[in-house]
Amino acid sequence: MGELGAWLAAHKEELVKGLLDGSYRPRAVRGVEIPKPGGGVRQLGIPTVVDRLVQQAILQVLDPLLDPTFSESSYGFRPGRSAHQALRKASEYVAEGYSIVVDMDLEKFFDRVNHDVLMGRLARRITDKRLLRIIRRLLEAGIMKQGVVIERYEGTPQGGPLSPCLANLLLDEVDKELERRGHRFCRYADDLNVYVRSKVAGERVMASLTRFVEKRLRLRVNRTKSAVAYVGERKFLGYRLLAGGRLTIAPASLRRAKERICGITRRNRGISISLERMISELNSFLTGWVTYFRYASAKSHLQRLDEWIRRKLRCVRLKQRKRGRSITVFLVSLGVPQWRARKLGGSGRGWWRMAGSPQATEAMTVQWFRDQKLVSLTERYLTLQH
């Protein structure tokens, strides 16, 4: 921020002049690919600091004009709205008997936004041609990959502050069409769920909505990932809805959490970093994760996950001590009788089996992990319920 302040002090008038007279040209965004939870990669476009500043300034003008006109059923990237509000509303629909979901996946939405369609929708709301010209140039700025600038003719890449607002503007047309038809739905950015009472109705909605999205907005529906199904068979914003509207953690979310925990607690990492640092990294992830899933009925899931995490850490701690006398001394120091400690220390079993042994569990108890300041998912979850 200090460097930006110094740059603005020297170039502010030049920047303002360029924005007003039309000579401003945004630079290519930096292309960054990050792995997607379900496989594949997500393309981010990171603007330069100055272009990001310009986008933020435009957003502060557009947001008060556009946001009040958006649908009440749109929850993503809007002031005062959240994923949890979308989940609560979806839960209400299911509790009312709308237990079939039309789960529509837009294929690479942010990469496939048609610039002409988007600018046409924006021109209906904004009459300032200078502002429209700047936004189009921001959309058309190339993307730099491995030092090469690639021209862009479609898409509003994630990574800039303006992109979510423009996405909501384009998809608001879908929202309005669903409202016109009287449907119950929730949309969070490009994640759209429509709730109906029967599969027949759901198939009908999926077919007509697909035609609308592909013809009117020139977007593509991913037919492989989209589906009409009972709500319990799909996930929404990481949760799964059950009969009666109850929320629980989606299996895929649990799987991804375990993958993340495995990455933090890899046994070969235990050679190079302390258990204290590993627990600190774990706590940082676990605290945010369980806070997000605090509305799920998930106590038993979290208890099992806690047990698994403790076993992972026992595994790391035993490997840090190495086999033989060092493990024996460590276990004895934690109250395990010497003959039993020596038996485990001399064991030829694998580390995971050793971590599940009575000696390891007796030494590194739940209280021992509390003393190491490890966050308990179950305890944190129960605290969040009150």
Coordinates of C-alpha atoms in Angstrom, one line a residue:
M1 CA 0.0 0.0 0.0
G2 CA 2.9 2.3 0.7
E3 CA 4.2 1.8 -2.9
L4 CA 0.7 2.5 -4.3
G5 CA 0.4 5.7 -2.3
A6 CA 3.8 6.9 -3.6
W7 CA 2.7 6.0 -7.2
L8 CA -0.6 7.8 -6.8
A9 CA 1.1 10.9 -5.4
A10 CA 3.2 11.1 -8.6
H11 CA 0.7 9.9 -11.2
K12 CA -2.8 10.6 -9.8
E13 CA -3.6 13.4 -12.2
E14 CA -2.3 11.4 -15.2
L15 CA -4.5 8.4 -14.2
V16 CA -7.6 10.6 -13.7
K17 CA -7.0 12.3 -17.0
G18 CA -6.7 9.0 -18.8
L19 CA -10.0 7.7 -17.3
L20 CA -11.8 10.9 -18.3
D21 CA -10.4 11.3 -21.9
G22 CA -10.5 7.6 -22.8
S23 CA -6.8 7.0 -23.0
Y24 CA -6.6 4.7 -20.0
R25 CA -5.6 1.2 -21.0
P26 CA -5.6 -1.6 -18.4
R27 CA -2.6 -3.9 -18.4
A28 CA -2.9 -7.7 -18.9
V29 CA -3.9 -9.6 -15.8
R30 CA -1.6 -12.3 -14.4
G31 CA -3.0 -15.7 -15.0
V32 CA -2.9 -18.0 -12.0
E33 CA -4.4 -21.6 -12.0
I34 CA -5.6 -23.1 -8.7
P35 CA -6.9 -26.6 -8.2
K36 CA -10.7 -26.9 -7.9
P37 CA -12.2 -29.1 -5.1
G38 CA -13.9 -31.4 -7.6
G39 CA -10.9 -31.8 -9.8
G40 CA -9.5 -29.6 -12.6
V41 CA -8.3 -26.1 -12.2
R42 CA -9.8 -22.6 -11.8
Q43 CA -8.3 -19.8 -13.8
L44 CA -7.8 -16.6 -11.8
G45 CA -6.8 -13.3 -13.4
I46 CA -4.9 -11.0 -11.0
P47 CA -5.0 -7.3 -12.1
T48 CA -2.1 -4.9 -11.5
V49 CA -2.4 -2.9 -8.3
V50 CA -3.5 0.2 -10.3
D51 CA -6.1 -1.6 -12.3
R52 CA -7.4 -3.2 -9.1
L53 CA -7.8 0.3 -7.7
V54 CA -9.7 1.4 -10.8
Q55 CA -12.0 -1.7 -10.5
Q56 CA -12.6 -1.0 -6.9
A57 CA -13.5 2.6 -7.6
I58 CA -16.0 1.5 -10.3
L59 CA -17.4 -1.1 -8.0
Q60 CA -18.1 1.5 -5.4
V61 CA -20.2 3.4 -8.0
L62 CA -21.9 0.4 -9.5
D63 CA -22.8 -1.6 -6.3
P64 CA -25.3 1.0 -4.9
L65 CA -26.9 1.3 -8.3
L66 CA -27.2 -2.4 -9.2
D67 CA -27.4 -4.3 -5.9
P68 CA -30.8 -3.0 -4.9
T69 CA -32.3 -4.3 -8.2
F70 CA -31.0 -7.8 -7.8
S71 CA -33.2 -10.8 -6.7
E72 CA -33.8 -11.6 -3.1
S73 CA -32.8 -15.2 -4.0
S74 CA -29.3 -14.1 -4.9
Y75 CA -26.8 -14.4 -2.1
G76 CA -23.3 -14.5 -3.5
F77 CA -20.9 -11.5 -3.2
R78 CA -23.5 -9.0 -2.1
P79 CA -23.4 -6.7 0.9
G80 CA -25.1 -8.1 4.0
R81 CA -25.6 -11.5 2.3
S82 CA -23.9 -14.8 2.9
A83 CA -23.7 -18.5 2.0
H84 CA -25.4 -19.3 5.4
Q85 CA -28.4 -17.2 4.5
A86 CA -28.7 -19.1 1.2
L87 CA -28.5 -22.4 3.0
R88 CA -31.2 -21.4 5.6
K89 CA -33.6 -20.4 2.7
A90 CA -32.9 -23.7 0.9
S91 CA -33.6 -25.5 4.2
E92 CA -37.0 -23.8 4.4
Y93 CA -37.9 -24.8 0.9
V94 CA -37.1 -28.5 1.6
A95 CA -39.0 -28.3 4.9
E96 CA -42.0 -27.2 2.9
G97 CA -41.9 -30.3 0.8
Y98 CA -39.8 -29.1 -2.1
S99 CA -37.4 -32.0 -1.8
I100 CA -36.3 -32.3 -5.5
V101 CA -33.5 -30.0 -6.5
V102 CA -32.6 -28.8 -10.0
D103 CA -28.9 -28.4 -9.5
M104 CA -27.5 -26.5 -12.5
D105 CA -23.8 -26.2 -13.1
L106 CA -22.6 -23.5 -15.6
E107 CA -19.5 -24.7 -17.4
K108 CA -16.5 -22.5 -16.7
F109 CA -18.9 -19.6 -16.1
F110 CA -16.4 -16.9 -15.3
D111 CA -14.2 -17.9 -18.3
R112 CA -17.2 -18.0 -20.7
V113 CA -19.1 -14.8 -20.1
N114 CA -19.9 -13.2 -23.5
H115 CA -18.7 -9.6 -23.4
D116 CA -21.3 -8.3 -25.8
V117 CA -24.2 -9.9 -23.8
L118 CA -22.8 -8.5 -20.6
M119 CA -22.1 -5.0 -21.9
G120 CA -25.6 -5.0 -23.4
R121 CA -27.1 -5.7 -20.0
L122 CA -24.9 -3.2 -18.3
A123 CA -25.8 -0.5 -20.9
R124 CA -29.5 -0.9 -19.9
R125 CA -28.5 0.3 -16.4
I126 CA -25.6 2.7 -17.0
T127 CA -25.7 5.5 -19.5
D128 CA -22.2 6.9 -19.0
K129 CA -20.4 5.9 -22.1
R130 CA -17.0 6.6 -20.7
L131 CA -17.6 4.2 -17.8
L132 CA -18.9 1.6 -20.2
R133 CA -15.8 1.9 -22.3
I134 CA -13.5 1.5 -19.3
I135 CA -15.4 -1.6 -18.2
R136 CA -15.1 -3.2 -21.6
R137 CA -11.4 -2.5 -21.7
L138 CA -11.0 -4.2 -18.3
L139 CA -12.9 -7.2 -19.6
E140 CA -10.8 -7.4 -22.8
A141 CA -7.4 -6.9 -21.1
G142 CA -5.2 -9.9 -22.0
I143 CA -4.1 -12.6 -19.6
M144 CA -0.4 -13.2 -19.1
K145 CA 0.8 -16.8 -18.8
Q146 CA 4.4 -17.7 -18.6
G147 CA 5.4 -14.3 -19.9
V148 CA 3.1 -14.4 -22.9
V149 CA 0.0 -12.2 -23.2
I150 CA -3.0 -14.0 -24.5
E151 CA -5.9 -11.9 -25.9
R152 CA -9.3 -12.4 -24.4
Y153 CA -12.6 -12.3 -26.2
E154 CA -14.8 -13.7 -23.5
G155 CA -14.9 -14.1 -19.7
T156 CA -14.6 -12.0 -16.6
P157 CA -11.8 -13.7 -14.8
Q158 CA -12.0 -14.2 -11.0
G159 CA -9.4 -12.3 -9.1
G160 CA -10.5 -8.7 -9.6
P161 CA -13.1 -6.8 -7.3
L162 CA -15.4 -6.0 -10.2
S163 CA -15.9 -9.6 -11.5
P164 CA -18.5 -10.8 -8.9
C165 CA -20.7 -7.8 -9.4
L166 CA -20.7 -8.2 -13.2
A167 CA -21.5 -11.9 -12.8
N168 CA -24.5 -11.1 -10.6
L169 CA -25.7 -8.6 -13.1
L170 CA -25.6 -11.1 -15.9
L171 CA -27.2 -14.0 -13.9
D172 CA -29.9 -11.7 -12.5
E173 CA -31.7 -12.2 -15.7
V174 CA -31.9 -15.9 -14.8
D175 CA -33.2 -15.0 -11.4
K176 CA -35.9 -12.7 -12.8
E177 CA -37.0 -15.4 -15.2
L178 CA -37.3 -17.9 -12.3
E179 CA -39.2 -15.4 -10.3
R180 CA -41.5 -14.7 -13.2
R181 CA -42.3 -18.5 -13.3
G182 CA -42.9 -18.6 -9.6
H183 CA -40.0 -21.0 -8.7
R184 CA -38.3 -21.3 -5.3
F185 CA -34.6 -21.1 -5.8
C186 CA -31.3 -20.0 -4.3
R187 CA -28.3 -18.7 -6.2
Y188 CA -24.8 -18.1 -4.9
A189 CA -22.7 -16.6 -7.7
D190 CA -22.9 -19.3 -10.4
D191 CA -24.1 -22.0 -8.1
L192 CA -27.9 -22.3 -8.8
N193 CA -30.4 -24.6 -7.1
V194 CA -34.1 -24.7 -7.9
Y195 CA -36.4 -26.6 -5.6
V196 CA -39.5 -28.4 -6.8
R197 CA -41.9 -31.2 -5.6
S198 CA -41.4 -33.9 -8.2
K199 CA -38.7 -35.2 -10.6
V200 CA -41.1 -34.7 -13.5
A201 CA -41.3 -31.0 -12.7
G202 CA -37.6 -30.9 -12.1
E203 CA -36.8 -32.3 -15.5
R204 CA -39.1 -29.8 -17.1
V205 CA -37.4 -26.9 -15.3
M206 CA -34.0 -28.2 -16.2
A207 CA -34.8 -28.4 -19.9
S208 CA -36.4 -25.0 -20.2
L209 CA -33.8 -23.3 -18.0
T210 CA -31.0 -24.8 -20.1
R211 CA -32.5 -23.4 -23.2
F212 CA -32.9 -20.0 -21.6
V213 CA -29.3 -19.8 -20.3
E214 CA -27.7 -21.1 -23.5
K215 CA -29.8 -19.0 -26.0
R216 CA -30.3 -15.7 -24.1
L217 CA -27.0 -15.5 -22.2
R218 CA -24.8 -17.6 -24.5
L219 CA -23.5 -19.6 -21.5
R220 CA -23.0 -23.4 -21.4
V221 CA -24.7 -25.7 -19.0
N222 CA -22.5 -28.6 -17.9
R223 CA -24.8 -31.5 -18.5
T224 CA -22.4 -33.9 -16.8
K225 CA -22.4 -32.0 -13.5
S226 CA -26.0 -30.8 -13.6
A227 CA -28.7 -33.0 -12.3
V228 CA -32.3 -33.3 -11.1
A229 CA -32.2 -35.4 -7.9
Y230 CA -33.4 -35.7 -4.3
V231 CA -31.7 -33.0 -2.2
G232 CA -29.9 -35.6 -0.1
E233 CA -28.0 -36.8 -3.2
R234 CA -26.5 -33.4 -4.0
K235 CA -24.5 -30.8 -2.2
F236 CA -25.0 -27.0 -1.9
L237 CA -22.2 -24.7 -0.7
G238 CA -20.5 -27.6 0.9
Y239 CA -23.5 -28.8 2.8
R240 CA -26.1 -31.5 2.2
L241 CA -29.8 -31.0 2.8
L242 CA -31.7 -33.9 4.3
A243 CA -35.4 -34.6 4.6
G244 CA -37.2 -32.0 6.6
G245 CA -34.6 -29.4 5.7
R246 CA -31.9 -30.5 8.1
L247 CA -28.4 -29.6 7.1
T248 CA -25.3 -31.8 7.4
I249 CA -21.8 -31.8 5.9
A250 CA -21.6 -33.1 2.4
P251 CA -19.4 -36.2 2.0
A252 CA -17.2 -34.3 -0.5
S253 CA -16.6 -31.6 2.0
L254 CA -15.5 -34.1 4.6
R255 CA -13.2 -35.8 2.1
R256 CA -11.6 -32.5 1.1
A257 CA -11.1 -31.6 4.8
K258 CA -9.3 -34.9 5.4
E259 CA -7.1 -34.3 2.3
R260 CA -6.1 -30.9 3.7
I261 CA -5.4 -32.4 7.2
C262 CA -3.3 -35.1 5.6
G263 CA -1.3 -32.4 3.8
I264 CA -0.6 -30.6 7.1
T265 CA 0.2 -33.8 9.1
R266 CA 2.3 -35.7 6.5
R267 CA 4.7 -37.8 8.6
N268 CA 7.7 -36.7 6.6
R269 CA 6.9 -33.1 7.5
G270 CA 7.3 -34.2 11.2
I271 CA 11.0 -34.5 10.6
S272 CA 11.4 -30.9 9.6
I273 CA 8.9 -29.0 11.7
S274 CA 7.9 -29.2 15.3
L275 CA 4.6 -30.7 16.5
E276 CA 3.7 -27.3 18.0
R277 CA 4.0 -25.7 14.5
M278 CA 2.0 -28.5 12.9
I279 CA -0.8 -28.1 15.5
S280 CA -0.8 -24.3 14.9
E281 CA -1.3 -24.9 11.2
L282 CA -4.0 -27.4 11.9
N283 CA -5.8 -25.0 14.3
S284 CA -5.8 -22.3 11.7
F285 CA -7.6 -24.6 9.2
L286 CA -9.9 -26.4 11.7
T287 CA -11.2 -23.3 13.4
G288 CA -12.4 -21.7 10.1
W289 CA -13.7 -25.0 8.8
V290 CA -15.9 -25.9 11.8
T291 CA -17.1 -22.3 12.0
Y292 CA -18.4 -22.5 8.4
F293 CA -20.1 -25.8 9.1
R294 CA -21.6 -24.8 12.5
Y295 CA -25.2 -25.1 11.1
A296 CA -24.8 -28.7 10.2
S297 CA -26.0 -31.7 12.2
A298 CA -22.6 -33.1 12.4
K299 CA -21.6 -34.0 16.0
S300 CA -20.8 -37.7 15.2
H301 CA -18.9 -36.7 12.0
L302 CA -16.8 -34.3 14.0
Q303 CA -16.1 -36.8 16.9
R304 CA -14.8 -39.3 14.4
L305 CA -12.7 -36.7 12.6
D306 CA -11.3 -35.6 16.0
E307 CA -10.2 -39.2 16.7
W308 CA -8.7 -39.5 13.3
I309 CA -6.7 -36.3 13.7
R310 CA -5.4 -37.3 17.1
R311 CA -4.2 -40.6 15.6
K312 CA -2.5 -38.8 12.8
L313 CA -0.6 -36.6 15.3
R314 CA 0.3 -39.6 17.5
C315 CA 1.7 -41.1 14.3
V316 CA 3.8 -37.9 13.7
R317 CA 5.0 -37.8 17.4
L318 CA 6.1 -41.4 17.5
K319 CA 8.0 -41.0 14.2
Q320 CA 9.7 -37.9 15.6
R321 CA 10.9 -40.0 18.5
K322 CA 12.1 -42.8 16.3
R323 CA 12.0 -46.5 17.2
G324 CA 13.6 -48.2 20.2
R325 CA 14.7 -46.5 23.4
S326 CA 13.6 -43.0 22.5
I327 CA 9.9 -44.1 22.1
T328 CA 10.2 -46.1 25.3
V329 CA 11.4 -43.1 27.3
F330 CA 8.8 -40.8 25.8
L331 CA 5.9 -43.2 26.6
V332 CA 7.2 -43.8 30.2
S333 CA 7.4 -40.0 30.7
L334 CA 3.7 -39.9 29.9
G335 CA 2.8 -42.6 32.4
V336 CA 2.9 -45.9 30.4
P337 CA 4.5 -48.8 32.4
Q338 CA 8.1 -49.4 31.2
W339 CA 7.5 -53.0 30.0
R340 CA 4.6 -51.9 27.9
A341 CA 6.4 -48.9 26.6
R342 CA 9.4 -51.1 25.7
K343 CA 7.2 -53.5 23.8
L344 CA 5.9 -50.7 21.6
G345 CA 9.3 -49.1 21.2
G346 CA 10.7 -52.4 19.8
S347 CA 7.7 -53.1 17.6
G348 CA 8.2 -53.6 13.9
R349 CA 4.7 -52.5 13.0
G350 CA 4.0 -49.5 10.8
W351 CA 3.6 -46.1 12.3
W352 CA -0.1 -45.9 11.7
R353 CA -0.7 -49.2 13.6
M354 CA 1.6 -48.1 16.4
A355 CA -0.3 -44.8 16.7
G356 CA -3.5 -46.8 17.3
S357 CA -2.0 -49.0 20.0
P358 CA -3.2 -48.9 23.6
Q359 CA 0.2 -47.5 24.7
A360 CA 0.1 -44.6 22.3
T361 CA -3.5 -43.8 23.2
E362 CA -2.8 -44.1 26.9
A363 CA 0.2 -41.8 26.7
M364 CA -1.2 -39.1 24.3
T365 CA -4.7 -38.7 25.7
V366 CA -7.4 -36.3 24.8
Q367 CA -6.2 -34.1 27.7
W368 CA -2.6 -34.3 26.4
F369 CA -3.8 -32.9 23.1
R370 CA -5.7 -30.1 25.0
D371 CA -2.4 -29.3 26.7
Q372 CA -0.7 -29.1 23.3
K373 CA -3.5 -26.5 22.4
L374 CA -5.0 -28.7 19.6
V375 CA -8.5 -27.4 18.6
S376 CA -11.2 -30.0 19.2
L377 CA -13.7 -29.8 16.4
T378 CA -16.5 -31.3 18.6
E379 CA -15.9 -28.9 21.4
R380 CA -15.7 -25.9 19.1
Y381 CA -18.8 -27.0 17.3
L382 CA -20.8 -27.4 20.6
T383 CA -19.6 -24.0 21.7
L384 CA -20.9 -22.4 18.5
Q385 CA -24.3 -24.0 19.0
H386 CA -24.9 -21.8 22.1

